[in-house]
mmCIF file of C-alpha atoms in Angstrom:
data_model
loop_
_atom_site.group_PDB
_atom_site.id
_atom_site.type_symbol
_atom_site.label_atom_id
_atom_site.label_comp_id
_atom_site.label_asym_id
_atom_site.label_seq_id
_atom_site.Cartn_x
_atom_site.Cartn_y
_atom_site.Cartn_z
ATOM 1 C CA MET G 4 -15.303 15.467 7.474
ATOM 2 C CA ARG G 5 -11.580 15.556 8.209
ATOM 3 C CA PHE G 6 -9.342 13.271 10.236
ATOM 4 C CA GLU G 7 -6.801 14.991 12.483
ATOM 5 C CA GLY G 8 -5.879 12.082 14.777
ATOM 6 C CA THR G 9 -7.229 11.497 18.275
ATOM 7 C CA GLU G 10 -5.965 11.819 21.816
ATOM 8 C CA ASP G 11 -5.341 8.049 21.797
ATOM 9 C CA TYR G 12 -3.635 7.822 18.403
ATOM 10 C CA VAL G 13 -0.622 9.857 17.279
ATOM 11 C CA ALA G 14 -1.031 10.412 13.548
ATOM 12 C CA THR G 15 1.776 12.041 11.576
ATOM 13 C CA ASP G 16 1.001 14.805 9.083
ATOM 14 C CA ASP G 17 1.519 12.545 6.077
ATOM 15 C CA LEU G 18 -0.821 9.911 7.540
ATOM 16 C CA THR G 19 -3.646 12.380 8.216
ATOM 17 C CA MET G 20 -3.135 13.769 4.722
ATOM 18 C CA ALA G 21 -3.457 10.274 3.249
ATOM 19 C CA VAL G 22 -6.666 9.531 5.169
ATOM 20 C CA ASN G 23 -8.277 12.808 4.123
ATOM 21 C CA ALA G 24 -7.162 12.392 0.505
ATOM 22 C CA ALA G 25 -8.775 8.937 0.346
ATOM 23 C CA VAL G 26 -11.993 10.318 1.858
ATOM 24 C CA THR G 27 -12.048 13.179 -0.655
ATOM 25 C CA LEU G 28 -11.359 10.898 -3.634
ATOM 26 C CA GLU G 29 -13.820 8.295 -2.306
ATOM 27 C CA ARG G 30 -11.241 5.593 -2.924
ATOM 28 C CA PRO G 31 -10.087 2.810 -0.605
ATOM 29 C CA LEU G 32 -7.057 3.732 1.527
ATOM 30 C CA LEU G 33 -4.444 0.980 1.253
ATOM 31 C CA VAL G 34 -2.163 1.126 4.307
ATOM 32 C CA LYS G 35 1.069 -0.850 4.438
ATOM 33 C CA GLY G 36 3.785 -1.003 7.069
ATOM 34 C CA GLU G 37 5.561 -3.301 9.483
ATOM 35 C CA PRO G 38 3.319 -5.416 11.727
ATOM 36 C CA GLY G 39 2.588 -3.518 14.919
ATOM 37 C CA THR G 40 2.786 -0.001 13.482
ATOM 38 C CA GLY G 41 -0.902 0.767 14.082
ATOM 39 C CA LYS G 42 -2.508 0.024 10.706
ATOM 40 C CA THR G 43 -5.579 -1.723 12.119
ATOM 41 C CA GLU G 44 -5.899 0.777 14.945
ATOM 42 C CA LEU G 45 -5.897 3.572 12.365
ATOM 43 C CA ALA G 46 -9.271 2.443 11.023
ATOM 44 C CA ARG G 47 -10.759 2.325 14.520
ATOM 45 C CA GLN G 48 -9.476 5.803 15.294
ATOM 46 C CA VAL G 49 -10.743 7.216 11.989
ATOM 47 C CA ALA G 50 -14.200 5.874 12.832
ATOM 48 C CA ARG G 51 -13.956 7.358 16.310
ATOM 49 C CA ALA G 52 -12.688 10.748 15.154
ATOM 50 C CA LEU G 53 -15.368 11.071 12.460
ATOM 51 C CA ASN G 54 -18.051 9.652 14.776
ATOM 52 C CA LEU G 55 -18.935 6.851 12.339
ATOM 53 C CA PRO G 56 -19.821 3.193 12.934
ATOM 54 C CA MET G 57 -17.093 0.710 12.032
ATOM 55 C CA MET G 58 -17.281 -2.690 10.388
ATOM 56 C CA GLU G 59 -14.271 -4.985 10.396
ATOM 57 C CA TRP G 60 -13.550 -7.800 7.945
ATOM 58 C CA ALA G 61 -10.546 -9.799 9.176
ATOM 59 C CA VAL G 62 -9.048 -11.646 6.222
ATOM 60 C CA LYS G 63 -7.549 -15.121 6.680
ATOM 61 C CA SER G 64 -5.701 -17.458 4.332
ATOM 62 C CA THR G 65 -8.983 -19.305 3.646
ATOM 63 C CA THR G 66 -11.116 -16.180 3.128
ATOM 64 C CA LYS G 67 -12.800 -15.764 -0.262
ATOM 65 C CA ALA G 68 -13.965 -12.463 -1.690
ATOM 66 C CA GLN G 69 -17.492 -13.818 -2.067
ATOM 67 C CA GLN G 70 -17.776 -14.087 1.712
ATOM 68 C CA GLY G 71 -17.530 -10.317 1.949
ATOM 69 C CA LEU G 72 -20.548 -9.975 -0.329
ATOM 70 C CA TYR G 73 -22.833 -12.792 0.778
ATOM 71 C CA GLU G 74 -23.019 -16.550 1.231
ATOM 72 C CA TYR G 75 -25.826 -18.808 0.058
ATOM 73 C CA ASP G 76 -26.572 -21.610 2.529
ATOM 74 C CA ALA G 77 -27.745 -24.324 0.145
ATOM 75 C CA VAL G 78 -27.245 -27.075 2.742
ATOM 76 C CA SER G 79 -29.712 -25.502 5.189
ATOM 77 C CA ARG G 80 -32.232 -24.982 2.407
ATOM 78 C CA LEU G 81 -31.993 -28.621 1.373
ATOM 79 C CA ARG G 82 -32.424 -29.746 4.965
ATOM 80 C CA ASP G 83 -35.451 -27.496 5.451
ATOM 81 C CA SER G 84 -37.029 -28.746 2.220
ATOM 82 C CA GLN G 85 -36.739 -32.311 3.490
ATOM 83 C CA LEU G 86 -38.454 -31.228 6.716
ATOM 84 C CA GLY G 87 -41.229 -29.451 4.833
ATOM 85 C CA ASP G 88 -40.286 -26.009 6.157
ATOM 86 C CA ALA G 89 -42.153 -23.203 4.357
ATOM 87 C CA ARG G 90 -39.044 -20.976 4.498
ATOM 88 C CA VAL G 91 -37.609 -22.821 1.498
ATOM 89 C CA ASN G 92 -40.020 -20.967 -0.804
ATOM 90 C CA ASP G 93 -38.018 -17.773 -0.357
ATOM 91 C CA VAL G 94 -34.346 -18.159 -1.244
ATOM 92 C CA ALA G 95 -33.587 -14.876 0.543
ATOM 93 C CA ASN G 96 -33.995 -16.730 3.844
ATOM 94 C CA TYR G 97 -30.742 -18.549 3.067
ATOM 95 C CA ILE G 98 -28.641 -15.567 2.037
ATOM 96 C CA ARG G 99 -26.165 -14.415 4.709
ATOM 97 C CA LYS G 100 -24.955 -10.853 4.247
ATOM 98 C CA GLY G 101 -21.206 -10.286 4.251
ATOM 99 C CA LYS G 102 -19.366 -7.234 5.588
ATOM 100 C CA LEU G 103 -19.483 -5.360 2.270
ATOM 101 C CA TRP G 104 -23.233 -5.879 1.981
ATOM 102 C CA GLN G 105 -23.710 -4.709 5.571
ATOM 103 C CA ALA G 106 -21.618 -1.594 4.847
ATOM 104 C CA PHE G 107 -23.501 -0.897 1.602
ATOM 105 C CA ASP G 108 -26.840 -1.398 3.365
ATOM 106 C CA ALA G 109 -26.076 0.879 6.322
ATOM 107 C CA ASP G 110 -28.362 3.880 6.813
ATOM 108 C CA GLY G 111 -25.363 6.222 7.043
ATOM 109 C CA LYS G 112 -21.689 6.388 6.139
ATOM 110 C CA VAL G 113 -19.508 3.790 7.893
ATOM 111 C CA VAL G 114 -15.817 2.935 8.081
ATOM 112 C CA LEU G 115 -15.130 -0.497 6.589
ATOM 113 C CA LEU G 116 -11.826 -2.130 7.539
ATOM 114 C CA ILE G 117 -10.542 -4.948 5.328
ATOM 115 C CA ASP G 118 -7.724 -6.167 7.544
ATOM 116 C CA GLU G 119 -4.576 -7.927 6.254
ATOM 117 C CA ILE G 120 -5.732 -8.405 2.676
ATOM 118 C CA ASP G 121 -2.389 -9.976 1.766
ATOM 119 C CA LYS G 122 -3.210 -13.076 3.840
ATOM 120 C CA ALA G 123 -5.693 -14.292 1.221
ATOM 121 C CA ASP G 124 -4.772 -15.817 -2.138
ATOM 122 C CA ILE G 125 -3.659 -13.616 -5.022
ATOM 123 C CA GLU G 126 -7.103 -13.612 -6.672
ATOM 124 C CA PHE G 127 -8.823 -12.120 -3.614
ATOM 125 C CA PRO G 128 -8.094 -8.444 -4.431
ATOM 126 C CA ASN G 129 -9.001 -8.938 -8.101
ATOM 127 C CA ASP G 130 -12.341 -10.464 -7.120
ATOM 128 C CA LEU G 131 -13.255 -7.246 -5.273
ATOM 129 C CA LEU G 132 -12.242 -4.788 -8.007
ATOM 130 C CA GLN G 133 -15.681 -3.958 -9.388
ATOM 131 C CA GLU G 134 -17.442 -4.083 -6.030
ATOM 132 C CA LEU G 135 -15.068 -1.547 -4.445
ATOM 133 C CA ASP G 136 -14.973 0.608 -7.572
ATOM 134 C CA LYS G 137 -18.684 0.770 -8.432
ATOM 135 C CA MET G 138 -19.910 0.119 -4.886
ATOM 136 C CA GLU G 139 -22.450 -2.444 -6.077
ATOM 137 C CA PHE G 140 -22.758 -6.158 -6.768
ATOM 138 C CA HIS G 141 -25.324 -8.650 -8.056
ATOM 139 C CA VAL G 142 -26.958 -11.400 -6.005
ATOM 140 C CA TYR G 143 -27.515 -14.201 -8.515
ATOM 141 C CA GLU G 144 -29.800 -16.309 -6.311
ATOM 142 C CA THR G 145 -32.361 -13.519 -5.843
ATOM 143 C CA GLY G 146 -31.662 -11.446 -8.950
ATOM 144 C CA GLN G 147 -31.202 -8.230 -6.966
ATOM 145 C CA THR G 148 -28.454 -5.643 -7.303
ATOM 146 C CA VAL G 149 -27.087 -4.308 -4.029
ATOM 147 C CA ARG G 150 -25.876 -0.696 -4.216
ATOM 148 C CA ALA G 151 -24.259 1.314 -1.447
ATOM 149 C CA LYS G 152 -26.734 3.752 0.087
ATOM 150 C CA HIS G 153 -23.761 5.796 1.317
ATOM 151 C CA ARG G 154 -20.250 5.198 0.016
ATOM 152 C CA PRO G 155 -18.265 3.786 2.979
ATOM 153 C CA ILE G 156 -14.775 4.902 3.938
ATOM 154 C CA VAL G 157 -12.770 1.777 3.090
ATOM 155 C CA ILE G 158 -9.420 1.196 4.804
ATOM 156 C CA ILE G 159 -7.410 -1.822 3.663
ATOM 157 C CA THR G 160 -4.310 -3.005 5.523
ATOM 158 C CA SER G 161 -1.439 -5.149 4.262
ATOM 159 C CA ASN G 162 1.725 -6.460 5.908
ATOM 160 C CA ASN G 163 3.397 -6.737 2.490
ATOM 161 C CA GLU G 164 3.506 -10.546 2.656
ATOM 162 C CA LYS G 165 2.680 -10.700 -1.051
ATOM 163 C CA GLU G 166 2.387 -8.281 -3.941
ATOM 164 C CA LEU G 167 -1.070 -6.948 -4.743
ATOM 165 C CA PRO G 168 -2.282 -6.776 -8.372
ATOM 166 C CA ASP G 169 -1.674 -3.544 -10.305
ATOM 167 C CA ALA G 170 -5.362 -3.255 -11.235
ATOM 168 C CA PHE G 171 -6.249 -3.286 -7.542
ATOM 169 C CA LEU G 172 -3.536 -0.781 -6.618
ATOM 170 C CA ARG G 173 -4.789 1.665 -9.277
ATOM 171 C CA ARG G 174 -8.115 1.886 -7.472
ATOM 172 C CA CYS G 175 -6.589 2.717 -4.075
ATOM 173 C CA PHE G 176 -4.911 5.660 -2.410
ATOM 174 C CA PHE G 177 -1.681 4.265 -0.965
ATOM 175 C CA HIS G 178 0.176 5.100 2.226
ATOM 176 C CA TYR G 179 3.130 3.370 3.881
ATOM 177 C CA ILE G 180 3.387 3.906 7.639
ATOM 178 C CA LYS G 181 7.089 4.410 8.294
ATOM 179 C CA PHE G 182 8.511 3.295 11.586
ATOM 180 C CA PRO G 183 8.305 6.327 13.896
ATOM 181 C CA ASP G 184 11.355 8.406 14.660
ATOM 182 C CA THR G 185 12.375 8.984 18.273
ATOM 183 C CA GLU G 186 10.292 12.109 18.778
ATOM 184 C CA THR G 187 7.128 10.541 17.344
ATOM 185 C CA LEU G 188 7.683 7.382 19.373
ATOM 186 C CA ARG G 189 8.014 9.502 22.533
ATOM 187 C CA LYS G 190 4.590 11.004 21.792
ATOM 188 C CA ILE G 191 3.115 7.539 21.230
ATOM 189 C CA VAL G 192 4.585 6.301 24.517
ATOM 190 C CA GLU G 193 3.189 9.324 26.367
ATOM 191 C CA VAL G 194 -0.304 8.450 25.097
ATOM 192 C CA HIS G 195 -0.046 4.866 26.386
ATOM 193 C CA HIS G 196 2.140 5.459 29.464
ATOM 194 C CA PRO G 197 1.522 9.048 30.590
ATOM 195 C CA GLY G 198 3.949 10.427 33.113
ATOM 196 C CA ILE G 199 6.753 7.929 32.431
ATOM 197 C CA LYS G 200 10.051 9.163 33.872
ATOM 198 C CA PRO G 201 12.080 10.988 31.191
ATOM 199 C CA ALA G 202 15.363 9.299 32.165
ATOM 200 C CA LEU G 203 13.801 5.832 31.962
ATOM 201 C CA LEU G 204 12.193 6.603 28.623
ATOM 202 C CA THR G 205 15.407 8.012 27.150
ATOM 203 C CA THR G 206 17.472 4.993 28.247
ATOM 204 C CA ALA G 207 14.804 2.509 27.122
ATOM 205 C CA LEU G 208 14.353 4.084 23.689
ATOM 206 C CA THR G 209 18.121 4.292 23.192
ATOM 207 C CA GLN G 210 18.414 0.551 23.862
ATOM 208 C CA PHE G 211 15.363 -0.148 21.726
ATOM 209 C CA TYR G 212 16.676 1.671 18.652
ATOM 210 C CA GLU G 213 20.128 0.101 19.106
ATOM 211 C CA LEU G 214 18.437 -3.288 19.125
ATOM 212 C CA ARG G 215 16.293 -2.464 16.060
ATOM 213 C CA ASP G 216 19.308 -1.210 14.112
ATOM 214 C CA GLN G 217 21.431 -4.299 14.807
ATOM 215 C CA PRO G 218 22.523 -5.827 11.469
ATOM 216 C CA GLY G 219 21.395 -9.409 10.969
ATOM 217 C CA LEU G 220 18.235 -9.108 13.050
ATOM 218 C CA LYS G 221 15.577 -11.432 11.647
ATOM 219 C CA LYS G 222 12.541 -9.643 13.110
ATOM 220 C CA LYS G 223 12.805 -6.049 14.188
ATOM 221 C CA PRO G 224 10.661 -5.189 17.226
ATOM 222 C CA SER G 225 7.671 -2.998 16.425
ATOM 223 C CA THR G 226 5.852 -0.096 18.057
ATOM 224 C CA SER G 227 3.420 -2.405 19.841
ATOM 225 C CA GLU G 228 6.325 -4.449 21.221
ATOM 226 C CA VAL G 229 8.191 -1.465 22.649
ATOM 227 C CA LEU G 230 4.944 -0.393 24.344
ATOM 228 C CA ASP G 231 4.631 -3.872 25.889
ATOM 229 C CA TRP G 232 8.278 -3.718 26.989
ATOM 230 C CA LEU G 233 7.809 -0.335 28.661
ATOM 231 C CA LYS G 234 4.684 -1.631 30.392
ATOM 232 C CA LEU G 235 6.782 -4.433 31.895
ATOM 233 C CA LEU G 236 9.541 -2.028 32.950
ATOM 234 C CA LEU G 237 6.966 0.123 34.724
ATOM 235 C CA ALA G 238 5.307 -2.901 36.324
ATOM 236 C CA GLU G 239 8.708 -3.978 37.687
ATOM 237 C CA ASP G 240 9.324 -0.407 38.888
ATOM 238 C CA LEU G 241 12.678 -0.247 37.088
ATOM 239 C CA ASP G 242 14.511 3.007 36.487
ATOM 240 C CA ALA G 243 17.188 4.129 34.039
ATOM 241 C CA GLU G 244 19.962 2.803 36.300
ATOM 242 C CA ASP G 245 18.386 -0.664 36.338
ATOM 243 C CA LEU G 246 18.521 -0.837 32.549
ATOM 244 C CA LYS G 247 22.288 -0.501 32.404
ATOM 245 C CA ARG G 248 23.786 -3.641 30.975
ATOM 246 C CA ASP G 249 26.611 -5.240 32.930
ATOM 247 C CA GLY G 250 28.584 -6.410 29.912
ATOM 248 C CA ALA G 251 27.761 -10.074 30.522
ATOM 249 C CA SER G 252 24.839 -9.757 28.117
ATOM 250 C CA ALA G 253 24.062 -7.564 25.138
ATOM 251 C CA LEU G 254 20.386 -8.194 25.726
ATOM 252 C CA PRO G 255 18.171 -5.599 27.421
ATOM 253 C CA LYS G 256 16.200 -6.597 30.495
ATOM 254 C CA LEU G 257 12.918 -8.424 29.798
ATOM 255 C CA HIS G 258 14.003 -8.802 26.169
ATOM 256 C CA GLY G 259 11.316 -11.431 25.557
ATOM 257 C CA ALA G 260 8.888 -8.575 24.892
ATOM 258 C CA LEU G 261 11.125 -7.349 22.047
ATOM 259 C CA LEU G 262 12.809 -10.392 20.502
ATOM 260 C CA LYS G 263 10.467 -13.099 19.264
ATOM 261 C CA ASN G 264 12.718 -15.832 17.898
ATOM 262 C CA GLU G 265 15.762 -17.746 19.076
ATOM 263 C CA GLN G 266 17.965 -16.645 16.164
ATOM 264 C CA ASP G 267 17.822 -13.017 17.271
ATOM 265 C CA VAL G 268 18.464 -13.943 20.921
ATOM 266 C CA HIS G 269 21.493 -16.010 19.850
ATOM 267 C CA LEU G 270 22.733 -13.072 17.751
ATOM 268 C CA PHE G 271 22.939 -10.825 20.815
ATOM 269 C CA GLU G 272 24.438 -13.595 22.925
ATOM 270 C CA ARG G 273 27.210 -13.984 20.324
ATOM 271 C CA LEU G 274 27.789 -10.228 20.290
ATOM 272 C CA ALA G 275 28.187 -10.236 24.075
ATOM 273 C CA PHE G 276 30.587 -13.206 23.887
ATOM 274 C CA MET G 277 32.723 -11.473 21.229
ATOM 275 C CA ALA G 278 32.777 -8.254 23.278
ATOM 276 C CA ARG G 279 34.038 -10.139 26.351
ATOM 277 C CA ARG G 280 36.806 -11.843 24.339
ATOM 278 C CA GLN G 281 38.081 -8.504 23.029
ATOM 279 C CA ARG G 282 38.581 -7.131 26.549
#
């Protein structure tokens, strides 16, 4: 069971090595990187490449670790007891299985994605330490212990919004997805926009990397944003000549796909103004 990438996902050698190392060690793979670099998509492609079902747990700021295990619906049980419903005699009727329980209970190996773990509070990773390490947990309301029938492949993503606890990091195999170099990005573009004109792609990527490397930029555009930008360029049937800037603006055409805040737009407007004054 080895991951080598797919025809829809360009995986670098170090990324495929990280995935396969985590599978071999049977440890969660913690993937960090800039937003838009394909961390979430990695889990989907691993599941596809290994022909395994996938379960996705999207973490929010209000998410608690317990929700991944199970939730006990005491309110419904109280309501049913008032209505004389016979279901109240079995507490299991009011236990809702979380994503970890579903993954542990699956009849075969699955890929479990815990997406954007850094969105939750700092205690969230600590509250999952034993469950992810021992692959079991206790259900206090029913007295049962839930153990994984087949150890799932766990992929955890983080946008680095907050530091994760050392005890949690020790239990993971870590990989940071670096922003792709030009050659890798060309391969990624070819997957999403096959047959794009070489001259257009060269000019567009040159402008894109110049924009990304501009000092003072608050939010650098990501892989997903350059793909959106190229989609717009193709939809408008623009070519390399159309992308040439006239000097009145330092901004590339359709820059709204790349720059997502007014500070960065103003930065390039100031650069264009200073360039005109120096002429």
